[in-house]
mmCIF file of C-alpha atoms and ligand atoms in Angstrom:
data_model
loop_
_atom_site.group_PDB
_atom_site.id
_atom_site.type_symbol
_atom_site.label_atom_id
_atom_site.label_comp_id
_atom_site.label_asym_id
_atom_site.label_seq_id
_atom_site.Cartn_x
_atom_site.Cartn_y
_atom_site.Cartn_z
ATOM 1 C CA UNK H 1500 26.831 -12.356 -21.380
ATOM 2 C CA UNK H 1501 24.238 -11.651 -18.709
ATOM 3 C CA UNK H 1502 20.540 -11.065 -19.587
ATOM 4 C CA UNK H 1503 18.070 -9.894 -16.998
ATOM 5 C CA UNK H 1504 14.455 -10.912 -17.422
ATOM 6 C CA UNK H 1505 11.952 -8.421 -15.847
ATOM 7 C CA UNK H 1506 8.456 -8.974 -17.264
ATOM 8 C CA UNK H 1507 5.529 -8.130 -15.004
ATOM 9 C CA UNK H 1508 2.662 -10.582 -15.238
ATOM 10 C CA UNK H 1509 4.592 -13.123 -17.331
ATOM 11 C CA UNK H 1510 5.498 -16.674 -16.149
ATOM 12 C CA UNK H 1511 9.318 -16.584 -16.394
ATOM 13 C CA UNK H 1512 10.443 -20.170 -16.662
ATOM 14 C CA UNK H 1513 9.523 -20.919 -20.272
ATOM 15 C CA UNK H 1514 11.067 -17.618 -21.337
ATOM 16 C CA UNK H 1515 14.316 -18.333 -19.405
ATOM 17 C CA UNK H 1516 14.576 -21.791 -20.886
ATOM 18 C CA UNK H 1517 13.841 -20.549 -24.383
ATOM 19 C CA UNK H 1518 16.379 -17.731 -24.161
ATOM 20 C CA UNK H 1519 18.964 -20.028 -22.688
ATOM 21 C CA UNK H 1520 18.532 -22.449 -25.543
ATOM 22 C CA UNK H 1521 18.533 -19.774 -28.225
ATOM 23 C CA UNK H 1522 21.643 -18.066 -26.760
ATOM 24 C CA UNK H 1523 23.905 -20.861 -25.499
ATOM 25 C CA UNK H 1524 26.408 -19.518 -23.051
ATOM 26 C CA UNK H 1525 24.249 -16.534 -21.948
ATOM 27 C CA UNK H 1526 23.329 -16.240 -18.242
ATOM 28 C CA UNK H 1527 19.596 -15.485 -18.269
ATOM 29 C CA UNK H 1528 18.081 -14.802 -14.916
ATOM 30 C CA UNK H 1529 14.981 -13.206 -13.444
ATOM 31 C CA UNK H 1530 15.921 -9.773 -12.063
ATOM 32 C CA UNK H 1531 15.624 -9.171 -8.355
ATOM 33 C CA UNK H 1532 16.617 -6.031 -6.366
ATOM 34 C CA UNK H 1533 20.336 -6.018 -5.940
ATOM 35 C CA UNK H 1534 21.016 -8.417 -8.869
ATOM 36 C CA UNK H 1535 24.410 -8.273 -10.676
ATOM 37 C CA UNK H 1536 24.625 -5.938 -13.637
ATOM 38 C CA UNK H 1537 23.498 -7.419 -17.062
ATOM 39 C CA UNK H 1538 24.299 -6.371 -20.620
ATOM 40 C CA UNK H 1539 20.785 -6.844 -21.947
ATOM 41 C CA UNK H 1540 17.274 -6.841 -20.479
ATOM 42 C CA UNK H 1541 14.059 -8.548 -21.724
ATOM 43 C CA UNK H 1542 11.225 -6.532 -20.275
ATOM 44 C CA UNK H 1543 7.504 -5.870 -20.011
ATOM 45 C CA UNK H 1544 6.204 -3.183 -17.647
ATOM 46 C CA UNK H 1545 9.370 -3.293 -15.445
ATOM 47 C CA UNK H 1546 9.490 -1.079 -12.306
ATOM 48 C CA UNK H 1547 11.625 2.082 -12.356
ATOM 49 C CA UNK H 1548 13.868 0.464 -9.766
ATOM 50 C CA UNK H 1549 15.004 -2.076 -12.376
ATOM 51 C CA UNK H 1550 16.523 0.618 -14.643
ATOM 52 C CA UNK H 1551 17.814 2.657 -11.697
ATOM 53 C CA UNK H 1552 19.832 -0.429 -10.659
ATOM 54 C CA UNK H 1553 20.945 -1.383 -14.188
ATOM 55 C CA UNK H 1554 22.390 1.817 -15.714
ATOM 56 C CA UNK H 1555 24.918 -0.144 -17.760
ATOM 57 C CA UNK H 1556 22.418 -1.899 -19.920
ATOM 58 C CA UNK H 1557 23.221 -1.969 -23.685
ATOM 59 C CA UNK H 1558 19.990 -3.452 -24.997
ATOM 60 C CA UNK H 1559 16.451 -3.323 -23.730
ATOM 61 C CA UNK H 1560 14.105 -5.757 -25.478
ATOM 62 C CA UNK H 1561 10.412 -5.160 -25.060
ATOM 63 C CA UNK H 1562 8.199 -8.259 -25.359
ATOM 64 C CA UNK H 1563 5.490 -6.239 -27.084
ATOM 65 C CA UNK H 1564 5.221 -3.887 -30.062
ATOM 66 C CA UNK H 1565 4.077 -0.800 -28.149
ATOM 67 C CA UNK H 1566 6.727 0.961 -26.074
ATOM 68 C CA UNK H 1567 4.502 3.749 -24.671
ATOM 69 C CA UNK H 1568 4.631 2.360 -21.023
ATOM 70 C CA UNK H 1569 8.387 1.772 -21.270
ATOM 71 C CA UNK H 1570 9.125 5.260 -22.505
ATOM 72 C CA UNK H 1571 7.470 6.763 -19.400
ATOM 73 C CA UNK H 1572 10.354 5.478 -17.339
ATOM 74 C CA UNK H 1573 13.835 6.931 -16.923
ATOM 75 C CA UNK H 1574 15.925 4.653 -19.121
ATOM 76 C CA UNK H 1575 19.651 4.023 -18.959
ATOM 77 C CA UNK H 1576 21.450 6.587 -21.167
ATOM 78 C CA UNK H 1577 22.965 4.885 -24.216
ATOM 79 C CA UNK H 1578 20.820 1.739 -24.149
ATOM 80 C CA UNK H 1579 19.166 0.681 -27.436
ATOM 81 C CA UNK H 1580 15.421 0.076 -27.021
ATOM 82 C CA UNK H 1581 14.002 -2.592 -29.228
ATOM 83 C CA UNK H 1582 10.383 -3.526 -29.794
ATOM 84 C CA UNK H 1583 8.905 -6.788 -31.139
ATOM 85 C CA UNK H 1584 8.825 -6.451 -34.866
ATOM 86 C CA UNK H 1585 5.738 -8.544 -35.830
ATOM 87 C CA UNK H 1586 6.866 -11.922 -34.324
ATOM 88 C CA UNK H 1587 3.513 -13.402 -35.224
ATOM 89 C CA UNK H 1588 1.434 -10.396 -34.316
ATOM 90 C CA UNK H 1589 0.493 -8.995 -37.696
ATOM 91 C CA UNK H 1590 -1.395 -12.073 -38.883
ATOM 92 C CA UNK H 1591 -3.386 -12.054 -35.600
ATOM 93 C CA UNK H 1592 -4.092 -8.342 -35.959
ATOM 94 C CA UNK H 1593 -5.153 -8.822 -39.608
ATOM 95 C CA UNK H 1594 -7.597 -11.660 -38.632
ATOM 96 C CA UNK H 1595 -8.984 -9.629 -35.726
ATOM 97 C CA UNK H 1596 -9.619 -6.472 -37.688
ATOM 98 C CA UNK H 1597 -10.973 -8.271 -40.819
ATOM 99 C CA UNK H 1598 -13.348 -10.173 -38.505
ATOM 100 C CA UNK H 1599 -14.580 -7.030 -36.859
ATOM 101 C CA UNK H 1600 -15.027 -5.223 -40.221
ATOM 102 C CA UNK H 1601 -16.822 -8.148 -41.824
ATOM 103 C CA UNK H 1602 -18.969 -8.829 -38.742
ATOM 104 C CA UNK H 1603 -20.236 -5.245 -38.966
ATOM 105 C CA UNK H 1604 -20.492 -5.044 -42.774
ATOM 106 C CA UNK H 1605 -22.399 -8.358 -43.091
ATOM 107 C CA UNK H 1606 -24.571 -7.604 -40.070
ATOM 108 C CA UNK H 1607 -23.676 -10.888 -38.393
ATOM 109 C CA UNK H 1608 -24.830 -9.575 -34.899
ATOM 110 C CA UNK H 1609 -28.298 -8.895 -36.292
ATOM 111 C CA UNK H 1610 -28.412 -12.373 -37.878
ATOM 112 C CA UNK H 1611 -27.351 -13.874 -34.549
ATOM 113 C CA UNK H 1612 -30.165 -12.027 -32.778
ATOM 114 C CA UNK H 1613 -32.644 -13.249 -35.415
ATOM 115 C CA UNK H 1614 -31.465 -16.796 -35.122
ATOM 116 C CA UNK H 1615 -31.726 -16.687 -31.287
ATOM 117 C CA UNK H 1616 -35.336 -15.478 -31.768
ATOM 118 C CA UNK H 1617 -35.986 -18.423 -34.067
ATOM 119 C CA UNK H 1618 -36.347 -16.005 -37.061
ATOM 120 C CA UNK H 1619 -35.214 -16.938 -40.608
ATOM 121 C CA UNK H 1620 -34.862 -13.599 -42.355
ATOM 122 C CA UNK H 1621 -32.666 -12.016 -45.013
ATOM 123 C CA UNK H 1622 -31.083 -8.612 -45.057
ATOM 124 C CA UNK H 1623 -30.367 -6.688 -48.197
ATOM 125 C CA UNK H 1624 -26.804 -7.079 -49.278
ATOM 126 C CA UNK H 1625 -24.816 -3.825 -48.644
ATOM 127 C CA UNK H 1626 -22.480 -2.205 -51.093
ATOM 128 C CA UNK H 1627 -18.789 -2.765 -50.318
ATOM 129 C CA UNK H 1628 -18.074 0.584 -51.938
ATOM 130 C CA UNK H 1629 -20.134 2.209 -49.187
ATOM 131 C CA UNK H 1630 -17.838 0.854 -46.475
ATOM 132 C CA UNK H 1631 -14.442 2.497 -47.129
ATOM 133 C CA UNK H 1632 -12.047 1.481 -44.345
ATOM 134 C CA UNK H 1633 -9.344 3.885 -43.052
ATOM 135 C CA UNK H 1634 -6.417 2.445 -41.268
ATOM 136 C CA UNK H 1635 -4.458 4.875 -38.970
ATOM 137 C CA UNK H 1636 -0.844 3.806 -38.763
ATOM 138 C CA UNK H 1637 0.844 1.923 -41.608
ATOM 139 C CA UNK H 1638 3.640 0.265 -39.734
ATOM 140 C CA UNK H 1639 4.363 -3.379 -39.165
ATOM 141 C CA UNK H 1640 0.712 -4.120 -38.083
ATOM 142 C CA UNK H 1641 -1.243 -1.395 -39.972
ATOM 143 C CA UNK H 1642 0.231 -2.272 -43.380
ATOM 144 C CA UNK H 1643 -0.553 -5.941 -42.948
ATOM 145 C CA UNK H 1644 -4.149 -5.053 -41.870
ATOM 146 C CA UNK H 1645 -4.704 -2.658 -44.721
ATOM 147 C CA UNK H 1646 -3.462 -5.220 -47.275
ATOM 148 C CA UNK H 1647 -5.654 -7.963 -45.699
ATOM 149 C CA UNK H 1648 -8.757 -5.659 -45.904
ATOM 150 C CA UNK H 1649 -8.066 -4.893 -49.556
ATOM 151 C CA UNK H 1650 -8.214 -8.645 -50.314
ATOM 152 C CA UNK H 1651 -11.898 -8.418 -49.435
ATOM 153 C CA UNK H 1652 -12.246 -5.519 -51.965
ATOM 154 C CA UNK H 1653 -13.179 -2.866 -49.434
ATOM 155 C CA UNK H 1654 -11.965 0.532 -50.533
ATOM 156 C CA UNK H 1655 -8.985 0.943 -48.167
ATOM 157 C CA UNK H 1656 -7.246 4.141 -47.011
ATOM 158 C CA UNK H 1657 -4.221 4.493 -44.859
ATOM 159 C CA UNK H 1658 -2.703 7.303 -42.828
ATOM 160 C CA UNK H 1659 0.827 7.526 -41.536
ATOM 161 C CA UNK H 1660 3.450 10.183 -40.628
ATOM 162 C CA UNK H 1661 5.623 9.668 -43.688
ATOM 163 C CA UNK H 1662 4.258 9.230 -47.242
ATOM 164 C CA UNK H 1663 3.826 5.622 -48.435
ATOM 165 C CA UNK H 1664 2.889 3.649 -51.507
ATOM 166 C CA UNK H 1665 1.083 0.332 -50.768
ATOM 167 C CA UNK H 1666 -0.713 -1.573 -53.584
ATOM 168 C CA UNK H 1667 -4.493 -1.518 -53.060
ATOM 169 C CA UNK H 1668 -4.340 1.140 -50.442
ATOM 170 C CA UNK H 1669 -4.934 4.952 -50.966
ATOM 171 C CA UNK H 1670 -2.253 6.482 -48.714
ATOM 172 C CA UNK H 1671 -2.538 9.796 -46.876
ATOM 173 C CA UNK H 1672 0.267 11.305 -44.718
ATOM 174 C CA UNK H 1673 0.813 13.826 -42.005
ATOM 175 C CA UNK H 1674 -1.439 16.170 -40.115
ATOM 176 C CA UNK H 1675 -2.342 18.176 -43.221
ATOM 177 C CA UNK H 1676 -3.986 15.115 -44.828
ATOM 178 C CA UNK H 1677 -5.738 13.795 -41.733
ATOM 179 C CA UNK H 1678 -9.121 15.488 -42.581
ATOM 180 C CA UNK H 1679 -9.098 14.191 -46.141
ATOM 181 C CA UNK H 1680 -8.304 10.686 -44.830
ATOM 182 C CA UNK H 1681 -11.117 10.802 -42.218
ATOM 183 C CA UNK H 1682 -13.682 12.161 -44.660
ATOM 184 C CA UNK H 1683 -12.920 9.352 -47.064
ATOM 185 C CA UNK H 1684 -13.457 6.709 -44.373
ATOM 186 C CA UNK H 1685 -16.566 5.137 -42.900
ATOM 187 C CA UNK H 1686 -14.824 2.364 -40.816
ATOM 188 C CA UNK H 1687 -11.812 3.652 -38.888
ATOM 189 C CA UNK H 1688 -9.102 1.229 -37.592
ATOM 190 C CA UNK H 1689 -6.535 2.612 -35.157
ATOM 191 C CA UNK H 1690 -3.069 1.096 -35.255
ATOM 192 C CA UNK H 1691 -1.009 4.120 -34.212
ATOM 193 C CA UNK H 1692 1.558 3.987 -31.443
ATOM 194 C CA UNK H 1693 0.652 6.000 -28.310
ATOM 195 C CA UNK H 1694 2.842 9.114 -28.385
ATOM 196 C CA UNK H 1695 2.252 12.769 -27.332
ATOM 197 C CA UNK H 1696 1.160 13.418 -30.942
ATOM 198 C CA UNK H 1697 -1.440 10.651 -31.061
ATOM 199 C CA UNK H 1698 -2.873 10.645 -27.529
ATOM 200 C CA UNK H 1699 -6.668 11.502 -27.663
ATOM 201 C CA UNK H 1700 -6.530 11.425 -31.478
ATOM 202 C CA UNK H 1701 -9.957 9.610 -31.629
ATOM 203 C CA UNK H 1702 -12.090 12.471 -30.304
ATOM 204 C CA UNK H 1703 -15.235 14.412 -31.269
ATOM 205 C CA UNK H 1704 -13.375 16.645 -33.758
ATOM 206 C CA UNK H 1705 -11.803 13.741 -35.665
ATOM 207 C CA UNK H 1706 -14.477 10.994 -35.298
ATOM 208 C CA UNK H 1707 -17.280 13.366 -36.453
ATOM 209 C CA UNK H 1708 -15.421 13.696 -39.763
ATOM 210 C CA UNK H 1709 -16.078 10.042 -40.533
ATOM 211 C CA UNK H 1710 -18.841 9.348 -42.940
ATOM 212 C CA UNK H 1711 -22.281 8.998 -41.335
ATOM 213 C CA UNK H 1712 -22.935 5.589 -39.839
ATOM 214 C CA UNK H 1713 -19.278 5.196 -39.179
ATOM 215 C CA UNK H 1714 -17.606 2.452 -37.142
ATOM 216 C CA UNK H 1715 -14.483 2.588 -34.991
ATOM 217 C CA UNK H 1716 -12.108 -0.320 -34.330
ATOM 218 C CA UNK H 1717 -9.471 0.604 -31.687
ATOM 219 C CA UNK H 1718 -6.779 -2.052 -31.368
ATOM 220 C CA UNK H 1719 -3.818 0.216 -30.459
ATOM 221 C CA UNK H 1720 -4.075 1.890 -27.056
ATOM 222 C CA UNK H 1721 -7.018 3.077 -24.879
ATOM 223 C CA UNK H 1722 -5.580 6.548 -24.446
ATOM 224 C CA UNK H 1723 -5.975 7.165 -28.191
ATOM 225 C CA UNK H 1724 -9.738 7.323 -27.631
ATOM 226 C CA UNK H 1725 -11.700 9.947 -25.710
ATOM 227 C CA UNK H 1726 -14.347 7.606 -24.207
ATOM 228 C CA UNK H 1727 -17.096 10.219 -23.639
ATOM 229 C CA UNK H 1728 -16.735 11.451 -27.276
ATOM 230 C CA UNK H 1729 -17.276 7.929 -28.600
ATOM 231 C CA UNK H 1730 -20.357 7.523 -26.464
ATOM 232 C CA UNK H 1731 -21.791 10.887 -27.558
ATOM 233 C CA UNK H 1732 -21.278 10.028 -31.281
ATOM 234 C CA UNK H 1733 -22.919 6.634 -30.755
ATOM 235 C CA UNK H 1734 -25.831 8.289 -28.929
ATOM 236 C CA UNK H 1735 -26.245 10.866 -31.713
ATOM 237 C CA UNK H 1736 -26.246 8.111 -34.408
ATOM 238 C CA UNK H 1737 -23.260 9.553 -36.260
ATOM 239 C CA UNK H 1738 -21.431 6.383 -35.420
ATOM 240 C CA UNK H 1739 -23.122 2.952 -35.788
ATOM 241 C CA UNK H 1740 -20.798 1.044 -33.446
ATOM 242 C CA UNK H 1741 -17.323 0.268 -32.259
ATOM 243 C CA UNK H 1742 -15.043 -2.687 -31.573
ATOM 244 C CA UNK H 1743 -12.586 -1.968 -28.727
ATOM 245 C CA UNK H 1744 -9.726 -4.163 -27.657
ATOM 246 C CA UNK H 1745 -7.842 -1.593 -25.574
ATOM 247 C CA UNK H 1746 -8.896 0.744 -22.804
ATOM 248 C CA UNK H 1747 -7.505 3.599 -20.671
ATOM 249 C CA UNK H 1748 -7.752 1.397 -17.593
ATOM 250 C CA UNK H 1749 -7.225 -2.303 -18.074
ATOM 251 C CA UNK H 1750 -8.992 -4.437 -17.054
ATOM 252 C CA UNK H 1751 -11.939 -2.227 -18.065
ATOM 253 C CA UNK H 1752 -13.503 -1.176 -14.706
ATOM 254 C CA UNK H 1753 -16.913 -2.805 -13.926
ATOM 255 C CA UNK H 1754 -18.586 0.589 -13.755
ATOM 256 C CA UNK H 1755 -17.372 1.796 -17.078
ATOM 257 C CA UNK H 1756 -20.291 2.745 -19.407
ATOM 258 C CA UNK H 1757 -18.779 0.839 -22.347
ATOM 259 C CA UNK H 1758 -19.946 -2.389 -20.684
ATOM 260 C CA UNK H 1759 -23.583 -1.206 -20.994
ATOM 261 C CA UNK H 1760 -23.383 0.090 -24.488
ATOM 262 C CA UNK H 1761 -24.834 -2.520 -26.904
ATOM 263 C CA UNK H 1762 -23.227 -0.860 -29.952
ATOM 264 C CA UNK H 1763 -19.771 -1.543 -28.492
ATOM 265 C CA UNK H 1764 -18.083 -4.980 -28.736
ATOM 266 C CA UNK H 1765 -15.326 -5.483 -26.210
ATOM 267 C CA UNK H 1766 -12.402 -7.861 -26.094
ATOM 268 C CA UNK H 1767 -9.730 -7.917 -23.340
ATOM 269 C CA UNK H 1768 -6.607 -6.652 -25.050
ATOM 270 C CA UNK H 1769 -6.116 -9.780 -27.013
ATOM 271 C CA UNK H 1770 -6.221 -8.760 -30.768
ATOM 272 C CA UNK H 1771 -2.484 -9.602 -31.227
ATOM 273 C CA UNK H 1772 -0.834 -11.588 -28.475
ATOM 274 C CA UNK H 1773 2.894 -11.946 -27.862
ATOM 275 C CA UNK H 1774 3.797 -15.446 -29.107
ATOM 276 C CA UNK H 1775 6.519 -16.772 -26.873
ATOM 277 C CA UNK H 1776 8.548 -18.946 -29.259
ATOM 278 C CA UNK H 1777 8.510 -16.440 -32.146
ATOM 279 C CA UNK H 1778 9.471 -13.586 -29.764
ATOM 280 C CA UNK H 1779 12.312 -15.573 -28.136
ATOM 281 C CA UNK H 1780 13.777 -16.425 -31.585
ATOM 282 C CA UNK H 1781 13.449 -12.784 -32.673
ATOM 283 C CA UNK H 1782 14.942 -11.303 -29.496
ATOM 284 C CA UNK H 1783 17.829 -13.761 -29.581
ATOM 285 C CA UNK H 1784 18.599 -12.707 -33.191
ATOM 286 C CA UNK H 1785 18.459 -9.070 -32.230
ATOM 287 C CA UNK H 1786 20.794 -9.580 -29.198
ATOM 288 C CA UNK H 1787 23.284 -11.287 -31.480
ATOM 289 C CA UNK H 1788 22.988 -8.411 -34.028
ATOM 290 C CA UNK H 1789 23.469 -5.736 -31.323
ATOM 291 C CA UNK H 1790 26.528 -7.629 -29.978
ATOM 292 C CA UNK H 1791 27.935 -7.745 -33.462
ATOM 293 C CA UNK H 1792 27.221 -4.108 -34.155
ATOM 294 C CA UNK H 1793 24.912 -5.011 -36.985
ATOM 295 C CA UNK H 1794 21.696 -3.059 -37.881
ATOM 296 C CA UNK H 1795 18.376 -4.516 -36.823
ATOM 297 C CA UNK H 1796 14.667 -3.891 -37.366
ATOM 298 C CA UNK H 1797 12.534 -2.664 -34.502
ATOM 299 C CA UNK H 1798 14.947 -0.178 -32.937
ATOM 300 C CA UNK H 1799 12.806 2.498 -31.190
ATOM 301 C CA UNK H 1800 13.488 6.172 -31.894
ATOM 302 C CA UNK H 1801 13.240 7.668 -28.426
ATOM 303 C CA UNK H 1802 12.668 11.166 -29.737
ATOM 304 C CA UNK H 1803 9.784 10.075 -31.914
ATOM 305 C CA UNK H 1804 8.339 7.842 -29.262
ATOM 306 C CA UNK H 1805 7.878 4.656 -31.316
HETATM 307 P P1 LIG E 2941 4.870 0.740 -35.921
HETATM 308 O O1 LIG E 2941 5.774 1.608 -35.159
HETATM 309 O O2 LIG E 2941 5.463 -0.324 -36.925
HETATM 310 O O3 LIG E 2941 3.950 1.616 -36.908
HETATM 311 C C1 LIG E 2941 3.389 2.816 -36.466
HETATM 312 C C2 LIG E 2941 2.730 3.552 -37.590
HETATM 313 O O4 LIG E 2941 2.082 4.719 -37.044
HETATM 314 C C3 LIG E 2941 3.683 4.075 -38.640
HETATM 315 O O5 LIG E 2941 3.144 3.878 -39.943
HETATM 316 C C4 LIG E 2941 3.834 5.518 -38.259
HETATM 317 O O6 LIG E 2941 4.122 6.343 -39.439
HETATM 318 C C5 LIG E 2941 2.474 5.861 -37.837
HETATM 319 N N1 LIG E 2941 2.457 7.053 -37.009
HETATM 320 C C6 LIG E 2941 3.166 7.197 -35.867
HETATM 321 N N2 LIG E 2941 2.934 8.481 -35.344
HETATM 322 C C7 LIG E 2941 2.114 9.120 -36.251
HETATM 323 C C8 LIG E 2941 1.538 10.417 -36.297
HETATM 324 N N3 LIG E 2941 1.761 11.354 -35.388
HETATM 325 N N4 LIG E 2941 0.732 10.672 -37.383
HETATM 326 C C9 LIG E 2941 0.532 9.740 -38.355
HETATM 327 N N5 LIG E 2941 1.070 8.496 -38.298
HETATM 328 C C10 LIG E 2941 1.813 8.206 -37.285
HETATM 329 O O7 LIG E 2941 3.868 0.050 -34.907
HETATM 330 P P2 LIG E 2941 3.130 -1.319 -35.018
HETATM 331 O O8 LIG E 2941 2.355 -1.408 -36.336
HETATM 332 O O9 LIG E 2941 3.978 -2.452 -34.778
HETATM 333 O O10 LIG E 2941 2.113 -1.224 -33.781
HETATM 334 C C11 LIG E 2941 1.253 -0.217 -33.667
HETATM 335 C C12 LIG E 2941 0.623 -0.158 -32.273
HETATM 336 O O11 LIG E 2941 -0.268 -1.250 -32.095
HETATM 337 C C13 LIG E 2941 1.618 -0.391 -31.095
HETATM 338 O O12 LIG E 2941 2.356 0.791 -30.860
HETATM 339 C C14 LIG E 2941 0.728 -0.833 -29.984
HETATM 340 O O13 LIG E 2941 0.242 0.300 -29.239
HETATM 341 C C15 LIG E 2941 -0.432 -1.466 -30.655
HETATM 342 N N6 LIG E 2941 -0.539 -2.917 -30.481
HETATM 343 C C16 LIG E 2941 -1.641 -3.434 -29.913
HETATM 344 C C17 LIG E 2941 -1.763 -4.801 -29.673
HETATM 345 C C18 LIG E 2941 -2.993 -5.329 -29.074
HETATM 346 O O14 LIG E 2941 -3.021 -6.593 -28.774
HETATM 347 N N7 LIG E 2941 -4.055 -4.651 -28.999
HETATM 348 C C19 LIG E 2941 -0.617 -5.712 -30.018
HETATM 349 C C20 LIG E 2941 0.433 -5.017 -30.666
HETATM 350 C C21 LIG E 2941 0.550 -3.740 -30.854
HETATM 351 P P3 LIG E 2941 5.567 6.161 -40.197
HETATM 352 O O15 LIG E 2941 5.411 4.834 -40.983
HETATM 353 O O16 LIG E 2941 5.537 7.313 -41.134
HETATM 354 O O17 LIG E 2941 6.639 6.131 -39.175
HETATM 355 C C1 LIG E 2942 1.835 -4.808 -27.596
HETATM 356 C C2 LIG E 2942 0.524 -5.192 -27.027
HETATM 357 O O1 LIG E 2942 2.120 -3.640 -27.653
HETATM 358 O O2 LIG E 2942 0.332 -6.458 -26.789
HETATM 359 O O3 LIG E 2942 2.480 -5.745 -28.094
HETATM 360 O O4 LIG E 2942 -0.346 -4.382 -26.773
#
């Protein structure tokens, strides 16, 4: 069995070694133009030429959870596209989002400023009930995040395409319940996949439905958020702040106004990183399942876009 490795921006050797160990007998090589046909591909941001030259591929394994960039390409007809299914990401996402929510709720930035100014001062404890958190997307990552937030006894809401029941989370579903979900939320966490239905979903019309003094945490994709609308709502005071891990252009350009906005905390797309060993083990298991004709988690529905 041949496996082509085509991951832009990823050092290949440790992946090749790991995949060869996990799949003894498989030929795993870095793809180059004109390379021999492979059965499976392990990819991240591959060029279109890769798929044009490998139309026979049976399995395409994305080394991330989001497949929005991959689905912009013309993919081989008949190939099964598979995303990482947690592989150590959900715990990272839960710690990132809980940290952002708690940092805001407990006013740790203000304490930090006081301490830097040599000031010993207390702030009045705030009511948890006044900080309902809404999680958009209740998939592999969103469900874990919603459950983690509920452990801190915040009122937690969730919104997804299909209806769900999750202990400790008030669930809303579909476009018809979006307004109810937003109006019930003060802190909004975005964990939706980027699809034609969700592009620009964080815009004036939706964000202005959050409760006054709202807070936005975007950890999914930059193109979910209309940047100017976020800035307008921060300037008007309707929103108190935002934590952003993802941006329309990455790295965030030096001239982008987000850099200068003190109410926005920025991290460089790092909220849930691909962990190599977990990912290799998962991909090897999925390749074995696909070869054996067995079902597997993480298969992407191309029509749905995630
Ligand atoms: P999943 O596919 O497991 O979950 C997606 C969730 O979004 C599902 O609950 C789905 O609903 C819901 N959803 C999709 N479309 C709609 C819609 N139109 N309306 C309402 N709900 C919708 O994805 P993951 O949880 O694994 O990952 C989510 C995203 O997080 C990724 O696509 C990626 O963009 C981003 N990500 C960011 C990382 C980072 O470091 N910043 C790291 C990893 C991922 P339903 O359950 O009904 O299908
Ligand atoms: C992913 C990401 O989608 O890292 O996995 O953004």
